[in-house]
Amino acid sequence: MMHGIAVESDQQLELPENRLLRQLQDVLGDYLEQEHIDEIVRAYHFGAEAHSGQFRKSGEAYICHPVSVAISLGQMRMDMRGIMAAILHDVIEDTPVTKDELADQFSSEVAELVDGVTKLSKLDNKSRAEAQAENVRKMFLAMAKDLRVIMVKLADRLHNMQTLSAMSAPSRRRIAKETLEIYAPIASRLGMNKVRHELQTLGFKALYPNRFEVLDHYVKKSRGNRREIIETIQSSIQNRLDQVALNGKVAGREKNIASIYQKMRYKKISFHDVFDVYAFRIFCETVDECYRALGCVHNLYKPVPGKFKDYIALPKANGYQSLHTILIGPYGVPIEIQIRTHDMHKVSESGIAAHWLYKSENESNESVKARANEWLRDLLEIQKTAGDSLEFIDNLKVDLFPQEVFVFTPQGDIVKLPRGATVVDFAFSVHTAIGNSCVSARIDKKLVPLQTQLENGMTVDVITAVWARPNPLWLNYVVTAKARSSIRTYLKHFQQQEAIDLGRRLLEKELLAINMHLDQVDPTRIVELLDALQVKSMDDLLEDIGLGNRMPILIAKRISQEDVNAAVKLDDQVSHHDTTPLIIKGTEGMVVTLAKCCRPIPGDSIIGYFNPGKGIVVHHHECRNSHDVRKKHTNWLDVEWSEEEASGEFPAEIRLELMNQRGTLATVASTISSMESNIENVTVVDQDDRVSVDLITLTVKDRVHLATIIRKLKKLNIVLKITRVKA
Ligand code: MN
């Protein structure tokens, strides 16, 4: 009895550092010799002595921290010297103990490891960013010599993140940010996915506590609803594997909150789109079984084309191996499947740590380590050429974030964009006004079109023009949310204004034909009309007309007749012939567009076609499409070029038959550009020994300009035949 009580009170009084030491010894007992453990305990006493009188923000003795770090490395089966370095990792930085002393007391190897994780001091005259960069650079040099340096550093960071709540809010944010930007990606690059997940989750939670909570709540709530369907899918797959006597084991897989958030942000999709994907893993004994299991699930559920990835034959840069596929499951739910062997799984969880954790046995451990070393050697090369530490960090980030590209402004500022980003994305990321007026760019002094995809290290100089404005086609290739939403906003506003203006002109034109003026219509009559049409405002009505959703002539008739409420029947045979044509400039923008099929230019006789929701498309009178248009009587209207105002550059297309000799196309091109015209496109349609048939799109002011160019080209003796293309 008495004895029992004594033990109990002993435990109550046990200091946390003693409890941790015991825990460490337990962990180490699983894989180290007693004499090595004794050596580690000696390091513990040395460290505890050096740190005595120092406390963590939580109030515990400081030594608790390095011992906790040592425990997590012990769980990865780190060797004796690595564990000793973990216990002593802060003594050089935070106590009077020197590197030489450590070498004397323990070994130069331990001293080197501790020195590797020690931050550089004497960086007082540098900014925080520079000091941070300098320290990361130093750490990389040390880890290139010995990978255990980064293992200690990651375990150190993990424990600091686990105990982050003791820190002040600004420190929490700074440390969390650095963890997400540097340490989690390093863990990922080294294949240590378990550590990476933990760092990401802790970092995300510290940086965005509210978002974390909301997502956490959702995940927990959704989990219940999903259980049934997960079990159904899992057992169907398992049954199928069993049927064909395949040695595979199916397991459900849950995504962590940080990666759900990443996906939502990066792909701009909702929580449900991320979370409603059902993820499973199949563990097999051999590589051969992996491929057979793949065939088996593809037979069970339909695979989504283009989603299969073979990371077994082609491992990822960090050594990761698996087969990935996406299937369409019951009720159409998407199912993500990863298929791998148990050995591949170990590597995918612990990466280079597998080297210590699963000593020798399989060769993929060795290949992971070889890859890590290769990566570090590459970084050392980079570091030799990098001017300063900040530059080194930028280079490092290029390497750590393969899903991003880093490019430069002409001033040398770095801009970070997602992979696949184009010149337009870049322009909007610099400034909305630049995006709104960009026309092309110069990349490394070469002129490139807007849809050019950017690559790491490019210097991008955006060329803008006052007349330029966002084009709906850009939406096909921009990838950043900023560019997308800016373009949409601009177009929406711009198109609305244009539609209103055009609608007013169309309505006024029809009213004029019956001797009325919009300004002179009785306001109460307008109110009655809007009421009858159930339209909120005159602007809304005009916008509708401009977009081609309502015929201006019908509205004009309604305004003119006795009772605005009476429906109007239109005799469309005559409707177009008693009004004056609509005058266009050709530069109206989005509600008046020039047809691509016949490319009308000022001076051509033209015809307009109402394209509901989009406005008016202008065709050449001779265009075949315009003949089709005229069959639908109500949808077309007479248009004419404005004589004074139709100015600008209009694209036209010509077809040339040239003698197929060297330099003919160059002669044609220089002739065209000498006539103040730009070539927009050249296509060689047909070619034999004698003749080459080419289509050239060029810009002209009007019909006269084009005729002059054609005349001049005809005089070249290499031109056999030339015609304008009008569809
Ligand atoms: Mn530490």
XYZ file of C-alpha atoms and ligand atoms in Angstrom:
728
model
C 0.000 0.000 0.000
C 2.540 2.529 1.214
C 4.871 1.560 -1.576
C 2.161 2.111 -4.176
C 1.451 5.615 -2.928
C 5.121 6.496 -2.961
C 5.416 5.470 -6.602
C 2.364 7.464 -7.476
C 3.637 10.661 -5.880
C 7.017 10.097 -7.512
C 5.282 10.078 -10.859
C 3.379 13.209 -10.005
C 6.579 14.972 -9.112
C 8.480 13.645 -12.102
C 9.877 16.524 -14.131
C 8.768 16.639 -17.784
C 12.397 16.393 -18.938
C 12.871 13.137 -17.034
C 9.695 11.699 -18.457
C 10.836 12.671 -21.962
C 14.283 11.165 -21.408
C 12.667 7.889 -20.393
C 10.464 7.997 -23.474
C 13.528 8.593 -25.640
C 15.350 5.655 -24.082
C 12.332 3.447 -24.766
C 12.257 4.437 -28.409
C 16.006 3.992 -28.819
C 15.919 0.638 -27.007
C 14.089 -0.773 -30.009
C 17.034 -0.418 -32.343
C 20.227 0.813 -30.610
C 22.839 -0.967 -28.491
C 22.867 -0.099 -24.780
C 26.333 1.461 -25.000
C 25.121 3.792 -27.731
C 22.094 4.731 -25.645
C 24.440 5.471 -22.726
C 26.425 7.777 -24.997
C 23.195 9.574 -25.922
C 22.253 9.934 -22.248
C 25.655 11.522 -21.679
C 24.836 14.030 -24.424
C 21.535 14.648 -22.678
C 23.227 15.557 -19.393
C 25.688 17.784 -21.208
C 22.816 19.572 -22.985
C 20.658 19.849 -19.864
C 23.606 21.410 -18.052
C 24.316 23.864 -20.867
C 20.659 24.928 -21.105
C 20.085 25.009 -17.343
C 18.259 28.132 -16.291
C 16.678 28.492 -19.763
C 12.998 27.849 -20.242
C 10.667 27.393 -23.152
C 7.837 29.905 -23.552
C 5.568 27.136 -22.219
C 7.467 27.233 -18.897
C 9.201 23.864 -19.267
C 12.951 23.459 -18.952
C 14.554 24.223 -22.318
C 16.057 20.735 -22.667
C 12.524 19.336 -23.143
C 12.544 20.750 -26.660
C 15.733 19.071 -27.969
C 14.721 15.796 -26.319
C 11.324 15.920 -28.059
C 13.147 16.512 -31.346
C 15.374 13.506 -30.596
C 12.307 11.350 -29.895
C 10.719 12.055 -33.253
C 14.039 11.276 -34.964
C 14.259 8.095 -32.868
C 10.892 7.127 -34.300
C 12.513 7.436 -37.724
C 15.358 5.188 -36.497
C 17.985 7.913 -36.787
C 21.480 6.685 -35.919
C 23.301 7.480 -32.660
C 25.181 10.570 -33.848
C 22.069 12.015 -35.457
C 20.193 11.602 -32.163
C 23.048 13.202 -30.226
C 23.070 16.121 -32.629
C 19.314 16.470 -32.103
C 19.745 16.671 -28.339
C 22.544 19.221 -28.685
C 21.111 21.092 -31.663
C 20.595 24.412 -29.867
C 23.680 24.567 -27.622
C 25.975 26.426 -30.012
C 23.264 28.951 -30.826
C 21.816 29.521 -27.351
C 24.553 28.690 -24.851
C 28.274 29.536 -24.456
C 29.266 26.039 -25.665
C 31.371 26.134 -28.849
C 31.697 23.809 -31.801
C 35.234 22.863 -30.711
C 33.989 21.897 -27.279
C 31.390 19.615 -28.821
C 34.056 18.027 -30.997
C 36.202 17.436 -27.886
C 33.342 16.075 -25.788
C 31.669 13.926 -28.438
C 32.999 13.781 -31.991
C 33.717 16.131 -34.851
C 30.840 14.483 -36.716
C 28.351 15.480 -33.999
C 29.900 18.954 -33.828
C 29.518 19.370 -37.619
C 25.883 18.293 -37.490
C 25.052 20.724 -34.690
C 26.908 23.496 -36.467
C 24.894 22.732 -39.601
C 21.574 23.440 -37.882
C 22.933 26.470 -36.037
C 21.811 29.808 -37.417
C 24.437 32.312 -38.458
C 24.890 35.035 -35.907
C 26.223 38.538 -36.616
C 23.615 39.321 -39.223
C 22.616 42.490 -37.377
C 23.142 44.880 -40.253
C 20.911 42.856 -42.565
C 17.158 42.902 -43.025
C 15.096 40.065 -41.613
C 14.531 38.698 -45.135
C 18.251 38.743 -45.884
C 19.149 37.129 -42.569
C 16.544 34.441 -43.109
C 17.799 33.807 -46.635
C 21.393 33.658 -45.433
C 20.473 31.074 -42.821
C 18.567 28.877 -45.245
C 21.499 29.008 -47.631
C 23.855 27.958 -44.865
C 21.551 25.108 -43.919
C 21.541 23.874 -47.509
C 25.309 23.857 -47.689
C 25.408 21.832 -44.486
C 22.724 19.431 -45.613
C 24.471 18.844 -48.910
C 27.369 17.529 -46.848
C 25.167 15.469 -44.555
C 21.455 14.773 -45.024
C 21.011 14.289 -41.269
C 21.242 18.086 -40.913
C 17.897 18.542 -42.636
C 16.373 15.653 -40.693
C 17.277 17.384 -37.419
C 16.104 20.726 -38.763
C 12.737 19.345 -39.888
C 12.171 17.550 -36.569
C 13.136 20.787 -34.795
C 10.657 22.743 -36.877
C 7.960 20.149 -36.320
C 8.270 20.418 -32.554
C 8.317 24.205 -32.705
C 5.125 24.111 -34.754
C 3.519 21.708 -32.301
C 4.290 24.108 -29.448
C 3.584 27.290 -31.398
C 0.658 28.387 -29.243
C 3.074 29.687 -26.585
C 4.418 32.307 -29.016
C 3.104 35.805 -29.711
C 0.727 36.256 -32.649
C 3.252 37.961 -34.968
C 5.895 35.282 -34.257
C 3.326 32.574 -34.889
C 2.525 34.046 -38.282
C 6.154 34.499 -39.254
C 7.167 30.993 -38.238
C 4.096 29.435 -39.858
C 4.753 31.296 -43.099
C 8.371 30.196 -43.201
C 7.291 26.637 -42.483
C 4.872 26.625 -45.414
C 7.266 28.382 -47.769
C 10.497 26.576 -47.014
C 10.280 23.594 -44.698
C 7.138 21.809 -45.904
C 8.337 21.989 -49.546
C 11.773 20.698 -48.539
C 10.121 17.763 -46.765
C 8.086 17.183 -49.909
C 11.160 17.411 -52.126
C 12.852 14.787 -49.966
C 9.756 12.583 -50.131
C 9.028 12.905 -46.398
C 5.300 13.198 -46.925
C 4.212 12.395 -43.413
C 6.342 15.222 -42.036
C 5.236 17.473 -44.850
C 1.557 16.864 -44.105
C 2.053 17.576 -40.456
C 3.984 20.783 -41.166
C 1.367 21.916 -43.672
C -1.520 21.247 -41.346
C 0.112 23.012 -38.409
C 1.245 25.888 -40.621
C -2.181 26.329 -42.161
C -3.838 26.187 -38.770
C -1.490 28.842 -37.376
C -1.732 31.136 -40.374
C -5.479 30.866 -41.009
C -7.084 29.697 -37.749
C -10.605 30.601 -38.868
C -10.411 28.974 -42.265
C -8.922 25.917 -40.624
C -11.805 25.705 -38.202
C -14.455 26.077 -40.890
C -12.892 23.387 -43.062
C -12.311 21.110 -40.100
C -15.956 21.453 -39.177
C -17.040 20.629 -42.735
C -14.759 17.625 -42.966
C -16.130 16.206 -39.734
C -19.698 16.885 -40.781
C -19.285 15.352 -44.239
C -17.482 12.307 -42.917
C -20.685 10.714 -41.615
C -22.529 11.136 -44.910
C -19.699 9.595 -46.808
C -19.164 6.513 -44.720
C -21.727 4.368 -46.460
C -20.603 5.100 -50.002
C -16.943 4.673 -49.029
C -17.694 1.247 -47.611
C -19.652 0.255 -50.723
C -16.845 1.237 -53.076
C -14.123 -0.216 -50.897
C -15.808 -3.604 -50.634
C -16.634 -3.722 -54.359
C -12.982 -3.175 -55.203
C -11.810 -5.626 -52.562
C -14.264 -8.280 -53.777
C -13.115 -7.873 -57.335
C -9.455 -8.243 -56.330
C -10.314 -11.329 -54.299
C -12.281 -12.827 -57.193
C -9.272 -12.744 -59.459
C -7.077 -13.922 -56.569
C -5.014 -10.765 -56.469
C -3.043 -10.144 -53.315
C -4.176 -6.529 -52.918
C -5.516 -4.706 -49.904
C -7.841 -1.706 -50.349
C -7.812 1.160 -47.876
C -9.741 4.421 -47.741
C -7.724 7.604 -47.758
C -8.661 10.961 -46.300
C -7.254 14.242 -47.525
C -5.752 16.609 -45.024
C -7.261 20.010 -44.495
C -4.252 21.953 -45.748
C -4.326 20.122 -49.079
C -8.096 20.580 -49.429
C -7.545 24.293 -48.936
C -4.668 24.326 -51.440
C -6.845 22.677 -54.069
C -9.746 25.052 -53.426
C -7.475 28.030 -53.838
C -5.355 26.823 -56.682
C -8.110 25.330 -58.801
C -10.800 27.804 -57.685
C -13.258 25.071 -56.813
C -15.638 24.643 -53.930
C -15.128 22.551 -50.830
C -17.556 19.956 -52.123
C -15.790 19.596 -55.445
C -12.577 18.811 -53.596
C -14.050 16.750 -50.825
C -16.585 14.768 -52.853
C -13.803 12.825 -54.491
C -13.448 9.389 -52.983
C -9.863 8.363 -52.525
C -8.524 4.859 -52.035
C -5.217 3.071 -51.986
C -4.504 -0.458 -53.059
C -1.448 -2.084 -51.505
C 0.112 -4.960 -53.407
C 3.041 -7.280 -52.836
C 4.755 -6.905 -56.187
C 5.005 -4.427 -59.043
C 3.370 -6.906 -61.368
C 0.355 -7.139 -59.048
C 0.055 -3.349 -59.104
C -0.478 -3.329 -62.865
C -2.904 -6.238 -62.669
C -4.860 -4.458 -59.928
C -5.030 -1.442 -62.222
C -6.557 -3.518 -65.018
C -8.944 -4.968 -62.496
C -10.333 -1.613 -61.265
C -10.501 -0.252 -64.829
C -12.691 -3.208 -65.558
C -14.870 -2.610 -62.507
C -15.445 1.137 -62.978
C -14.948 3.239 -66.101
C -11.656 5.158 -65.975
C -11.592 8.886 -66.799
C -9.534 9.272 -70.002
C -6.190 10.997 -69.659
C -6.037 10.682 -65.890
C -3.868 7.589 -65.642
C -0.305 8.254 -64.469
C 2.433 5.659 -64.190
C 4.793 6.830 -61.466
C 6.112 3.279 -61.091
C 7.839 3.268 -64.459
C 8.577 6.996 -64.182
C 9.057 7.895 -60.494
C 8.653 11.498 -59.355
C 11.773 13.557 -58.690
C 11.600 12.753 -54.977
C 11.482 9.019 -55.642
C 7.721 8.637 -55.193
C 6.243 5.613 -56.956
C 2.604 4.613 -57.505
C 0.026 4.114 -60.215
C -2.641 6.848 -60.215
C -5.997 6.669 -61.914
C -9.445 8.247 -61.640
C -12.616 6.213 -62.083
C -16.295 7.009 -62.358
C -17.882 5.220 -59.436
C -21.458 4.368 -58.527
C -23.834 7.385 -58.784
C -21.173 9.024 -60.970
C -18.883 9.901 -58.064
C -15.222 10.345 -58.972
C -12.858 7.843 -57.362
C -9.129 8.495 -57.076
C -7.016 5.376 -56.817
C -3.357 4.999 -55.949
C -1.830 1.565 -56.390
C 1.565 0.729 -54.870
C 3.639 -1.949 -53.176
C 4.265 -1.845 -49.426
C 7.863 -0.797 -50.035
C 6.737 2.062 -52.271
C 4.346 3.089 -49.543
C 7.110 3.270 -46.940
C 9.135 5.468 -49.280
C 6.134 7.663 -50.056
C 5.582 8.280 -46.352
C 9.129 8.847 -45.175
C 11.245 9.589 -48.279
C 14.939 9.882 -47.457
C 14.109 9.012 -43.857
C 13.353 5.509 -45.165
C 17.105 5.160 -45.507
C 17.431 5.015 -41.715
C 13.998 3.652 -40.986
C 14.119 0.539 -43.178
C 17.813 -0.209 -43.251
C 19.167 -1.665 -46.503
C 16.659 -4.329 -47.687
C 15.199 -2.623 -50.775
C 16.831 -0.689 -53.519
C 14.186 2.021 -53.800
C 15.448 3.416 -50.456
C 18.874 3.792 -51.992
C 17.512 5.375 -55.150
C 15.590 7.914 -53.065
C 18.759 8.879 -51.266
C 20.680 9.049 -54.531
C 18.027 11.360 -55.963
C 18.142 13.596 -52.905
C 21.905 13.859 -53.200
C 21.657 14.626 -56.877
C 19.179 17.416 -56.153
C 21.482 18.859 -53.485
C 24.434 18.756 -55.877
C 22.366 20.720 -58.420
C 21.495 23.256 -55.752
C 25.155 23.625 -54.874
C 25.822 24.472 -58.509
C 23.077 27.087 -58.397
C 24.386 28.498 -55.166
C 27.823 29.001 -56.719
C 26.382 31.234 -59.415
C 23.766 32.971 -57.272
C 24.803 36.509 -56.402
C 23.437 36.673 -52.886
C 21.338 34.693 -50.455
C 18.047 36.229 -51.520
C 18.793 35.182 -55.075
C 19.653 31.715 -53.851
C 16.325 31.481 -52.020
C 14.525 32.539 -55.176
C 16.319 29.828 -57.107
C 15.517 27.366 -54.369
C 11.843 28.243 -54.507
C 11.819 27.634 -58.253
C 12.970 24.168 -57.396
C 10.693 23.598 -54.430
C 7.509 24.765 -56.110
C 7.297 22.916 -59.420
C 3.697 24.072 -59.890
C 4.784 27.697 -60.090
C 6.857 29.856 -62.406
C 8.971 32.813 -61.391
C 9.525 35.581 -63.906
C 10.996 39.063 -63.776
C 9.733 42.539 -64.524
C 12.057 44.756 -66.583
C 12.988 46.387 -63.252
C 14.159 42.999 -61.955
C 11.291 42.377 -59.535
C 10.198 38.778 -59.189
C 6.623 37.823 -60.021
C 5.299 34.429 -58.960
C 2.625 32.856 -61.163
C 1.061 29.424 -61.467
C 2.508 27.130 -64.130
C 0.861 27.703 -67.507
C 0.466 31.437 -66.872
C 0.610 33.648 -69.965
C 1.677 37.190 -70.765
C -1.884 38.339 -69.996
C -1.738 36.794 -66.501
C 1.563 38.543 -65.946
C 0.174 41.891 -67.144
C -2.793 41.689 -64.767
C -0.578 40.605 -61.893
C 1.482 43.765 -62.348
C -1.541 46.063 -62.542
C -5.140 45.859 -63.729
C -4.608 48.908 -65.954
C -1.649 47.172 -67.641
C -3.718 44.045 -68.163
C -6.584 46.046 -69.606
C -4.364 47.699 -72.213
C -1.804 45.044 -73.098
C -1.249 44.159 -76.760
C 1.894 42.009 -76.745
C 5.156 41.650 -74.855
C 8.854 41.505 -75.221
C 10.361 38.453 -73.553
C 14.111 38.568 -73.293
C 13.994 41.254 -76.021
C 11.935 39.128 -78.442
C 8.416 40.159 -79.423
C 5.834 37.545 -78.421
C 2.022 37.298 -78.607
C -0.190 37.584 -75.521
C -0.963 33.879 -75.228
C 2.731 32.963 -74.790
C 3.232 30.758 -71.741
C 5.858 31.947 -69.321
C 8.840 29.970 -68.110
C 11.116 30.348 -65.129
C 13.584 33.175 -65.340
C 12.033 35.056 -68.283
C 12.079 38.835 -68.184
C 8.698 40.059 -69.383
C 8.145 43.565 -70.704
C 4.455 44.147 -71.433
C 3.618 46.403 -74.373
C 0.447 48.420 -73.912
C -1.574 50.694 -76.167
C -4.126 53.340 -75.255
C -6.716 51.930 -77.641
C -6.310 48.337 -76.454
C -8.906 46.617 -74.300
C -9.538 43.139 -72.926
C -10.623 40.553 -75.444
C -13.063 37.740 -74.584
C -10.677 35.292 -76.285
C -8.146 35.892 -73.504
C -10.395 33.926 -71.192
C -9.404 30.814 -73.136
C -5.834 30.926 -71.967
C -5.464 32.938 -68.758
C -4.952 30.806 -65.645
C -4.891 33.264 -62.742
C -8.068 34.221 -60.929
C -7.016 37.870 -60.970
C -6.751 38.036 -64.766
C -9.952 36.066 -65.243
C -12.072 38.186 -62.962
C -10.579 41.475 -64.216
C -11.311 40.547 -67.826
C -14.850 39.427 -66.986
C -15.573 42.578 -65.025
C -14.259 44.766 -67.795
C -16.125 42.978 -70.557
C -19.364 42.923 -68.648
C -19.289 46.610 -67.939
C -17.987 47.526 -71.343
C -20.378 45.375 -73.288
C -23.297 46.710 -71.291
C -22.411 50.310 -72.069
C -21.844 49.556 -75.729
C -25.098 47.656 -75.982
C -27.016 50.570 -74.484
C -25.434 53.004 -76.946
C -26.123 50.778 -79.911
C -29.672 50.081 -78.730
C -30.357 53.803 -78.549
C -29.045 54.356 -82.061
C -31.100 51.490 -83.451
C -34.284 52.644 -81.777
C -33.781 56.251 -82.820
C -33.202 55.156 -86.375
C -36.522 53.285 -86.455
C -38.372 56.175 -84.805
C -36.916 58.618 -87.310
C -38.379 56.538 -90.130
C -41.839 57.294 -88.751
C -40.959 60.923 -87.981
C -40.529 60.552 -84.258
C -37.753 61.368 -81.823
C -36.944 59.414 -78.694
C -36.387 62.652 -76.727
C -39.812 63.903 -77.685
C -41.762 60.835 -76.636
C -44.048 61.561 -73.680
C -42.325 60.220 -70.506
C -45.534 58.649 -69.204
C -45.773 56.747 -72.440
C -42.243 55.381 -71.875
C -43.262 54.280 -68.381
C -46.316 52.516 -69.796
C -44.162 50.813 -72.409
C -41.576 49.597 -69.881
C -44.436 48.311 -67.750
C -46.034 46.496 -70.650
C -42.699 44.906 -71.601
C -41.881 44.167 -67.964
C -38.487 45.857 -68.234
C -37.067 47.747 -65.266
C -35.518 50.766 -66.958
C -34.967 52.412 -70.321
C -31.290 51.437 -70.148
C -32.285 47.794 -69.716
C -34.555 48.038 -72.752
C -31.863 49.742 -74.846
C -29.311 47.120 -73.750
C -31.711 44.395 -74.848
C -32.102 46.025 -78.248
C -28.357 46.501 -78.608
C -27.700 42.864 -77.779
C -30.140 41.782 -80.464
C -32.679 40.352 -78.022
C -35.442 42.747 -79.116
C -36.143 44.130 -82.554
C -35.877 47.934 -82.563
C -38.603 48.230 -85.180
C -41.125 46.446 -82.946
C -40.356 48.780 -80.063
C -40.623 51.822 -82.334
C -44.015 50.667 -83.603
C -45.263 50.127 -80.104
C -44.203 53.602 -79.088
C -45.940 55.085 -82.120
C -49.282 53.280 -81.953
C -52.308 54.358 -79.903
C -52.034 51.669 -77.277
C -48.532 50.624 -76.211
C -49.991 47.471 -74.706
C -51.245 46.113 -77.990
C -48.934 43.530 -79.471
C -47.318 44.419 -82.773
C -47.375 42.283 -85.874
C -44.543 42.983 -88.184
C -44.698 42.862 -91.928
C -41.040 42.076 -92.305
C -41.033 42.245 -96.104
C -41.049 45.988 -95.927
C -39.533 46.623 -92.563
C -35.973 47.015 -93.702
C -36.528 49.142 -96.704
C -38.220 52.159 -95.278
C -35.442 53.083 -92.865
C -32.047 54.617 -93.322
C -29.176 52.218 -92.780
C -27.304 52.056 -89.496
C -24.004 53.835 -89.802
C -21.054 51.982 -88.327
C -17.441 52.852 -87.717
C -16.185 49.308 -87.396
C -14.498 50.093 -84.106
C -17.635 49.979 -81.945
C -16.222 47.041 -80.046
C -18.084 44.072 -78.779
C -21.653 44.674 -79.856
C -20.747 45.389 -83.466
C -18.272 42.845 -84.740
C -16.850 42.239 -88.189
C -17.439 38.704 -89.460
C -14.304 36.550 -89.632
C -15.556 34.653 -92.689
C -15.501 37.573 -95.124
C -13.588 40.268 -93.224
C -15.457 43.375 -94.467
C -13.450 46.600 -94.687
C -14.592 50.234 -95.075
C -15.833 50.835 -98.590
C -17.348 47.343 -98.935
C -21.085 47.061 -99.166
C -22.137 45.347 -96.006
C -25.072 43.864 -94.159
C -25.729 43.494 -90.436
C -27.113 40.473 -88.697
C -28.643 40.418 -85.206
C -27.015 37.701 -83.179
C -29.242 37.456 -80.090
C -27.316 38.141 -76.908
C -24.234 39.259 -78.788
C -25.248 42.286 -80.888
C -24.671 42.824 -84.590
C -22.291 40.896 -86.822
C -21.319 42.716 -90.003
C -20.807 40.640 -93.168
C -19.620 41.494 -96.634
C -22.552 41.824 -99.024
C -21.143 39.060 -101.186
C -20.386 36.740 -98.309
C -22.138 33.384 -98.659
C -23.121 33.524 -94.997
C -24.882 36.836 -95.567
C -27.106 35.183 -98.183
C -28.197 32.688 -95.561
C -28.805 35.549 -93.176
C -31.157 37.331 -95.546
C -33.503 34.368 -95.659
C -34.405 35.099 -92.058
C -36.018 38.423 -92.745
C -36.338 39.868 -89.302
C -32.807 39.285 -88.171
C -30.870 41.471 -90.552
C -30.555 45.176 -91.018
C -29.004 47.568 -93.472
C -25.685 48.944 -92.338
C -23.277 51.314 -93.967
C -19.778 52.448 -93.242
C -19.440 55.899 -91.779
C -17.602 57.951 -94.378
C -15.665 60.128 -91.990
C -15.324 57.913 -88.985
C -14.534 54.447 -90.287
C -10.832 54.571 -89.651
C -8.334 52.217 -88.189
C -6.725 49.008 -89.294
C -9.041 46.335 -90.618
C -7.929 42.819 -91.385
C -8.524 41.509 -94.898
C -7.501 38.257 -96.489
C -5.851 37.732 -99.880
C -5.031 34.560 -101.762
C -1.831 34.540 -103.770
C -0.428 32.147 -106.326
C 3.294 32.687 -106.351
C 6.116 31.249 -108.359
C 7.745 28.832 -106.013
C 11.201 30.345 -105.823
C 13.442 31.194 -102.972
C 12.539 34.525 -101.416
C 9.193 35.114 -103.146
C 7.237 35.296 -99.913
C 9.810 37.693 -98.489
C 9.425 39.968 -101.518
C 5.641 39.925 -101.124
C 5.911 40.675 -97.420
C 8.266 43.596 -97.882
C 6.051 45.001 -100.625
C 3.037 44.822 -98.345
C 4.786 46.458 -95.426
C 6.143 49.207 -97.675
C 2.480 50.068 -98.285
C 1.779 50.787 -94.615
C 0.061 47.506 -94.044
C 0.827 44.831 -91.459
C 0.798 41.119 -92.100
C -1.142 39.303 -89.397
C -0.943 35.777 -90.669
C 0.535 33.722 -93.505
C -0.608 30.217 -94.361
C 0.849 28.113 -97.144
C -2.195 26.281 -98.471
C -0.647 24.336 -101.283
C 2.721 23.980 -102.836
C 4.399 22.155 -105.695
C 7.698 22.627 -107.569
C 6.316 25.480 -109.570
C 3.577 27.223 -107.631
C 2.910 28.065 -104.030
C -0.603 29.059 -102.929
C -0.628 31.288 -99.871
C -3.272 32.988 -97.770
C -2.191 36.258 -96.228
C -4.142 38.230 -93.654
C -3.112 41.861 -93.735
C -4.450 45.053 -92.232
C -5.749 47.879 -94.402
C -7.473 51.229 -93.911
C -10.192 50.577 -96.475
C -11.062 49.223 -99.924
C -8.963 51.788 -101.748
C -5.939 50.955 -99.655
C -6.403 47.240 -100.325
C -6.856 47.822 -104.063
C -3.599 49.795 -104.204
C -1.727 47.011 -102.452
C -3.175 44.357 -104.771
C -2.251 46.429 -107.821
C 1.292 46.820 -106.597
C 1.589 43.096 -105.865
C 0.295 42.221 -109.347
C 3.200 44.119 -110.838
C 5.672 41.765 -109.173
C 6.626 39.180 -111.804
C 6.605 36.420 -109.215
C 2.886 36.849 -108.534
C 0.834 34.651 -110.859
C -2.604 35.354 -109.479
C -4.079 37.342 -106.636
C -7.625 37.540 -105.260
C -9.313 38.887 -102.194
C -10.983 36.216 -100.065
C -14.615 36.955 -99.210
C -15.622 33.604 -97.731
Mn 15.397 24.035 -31.718
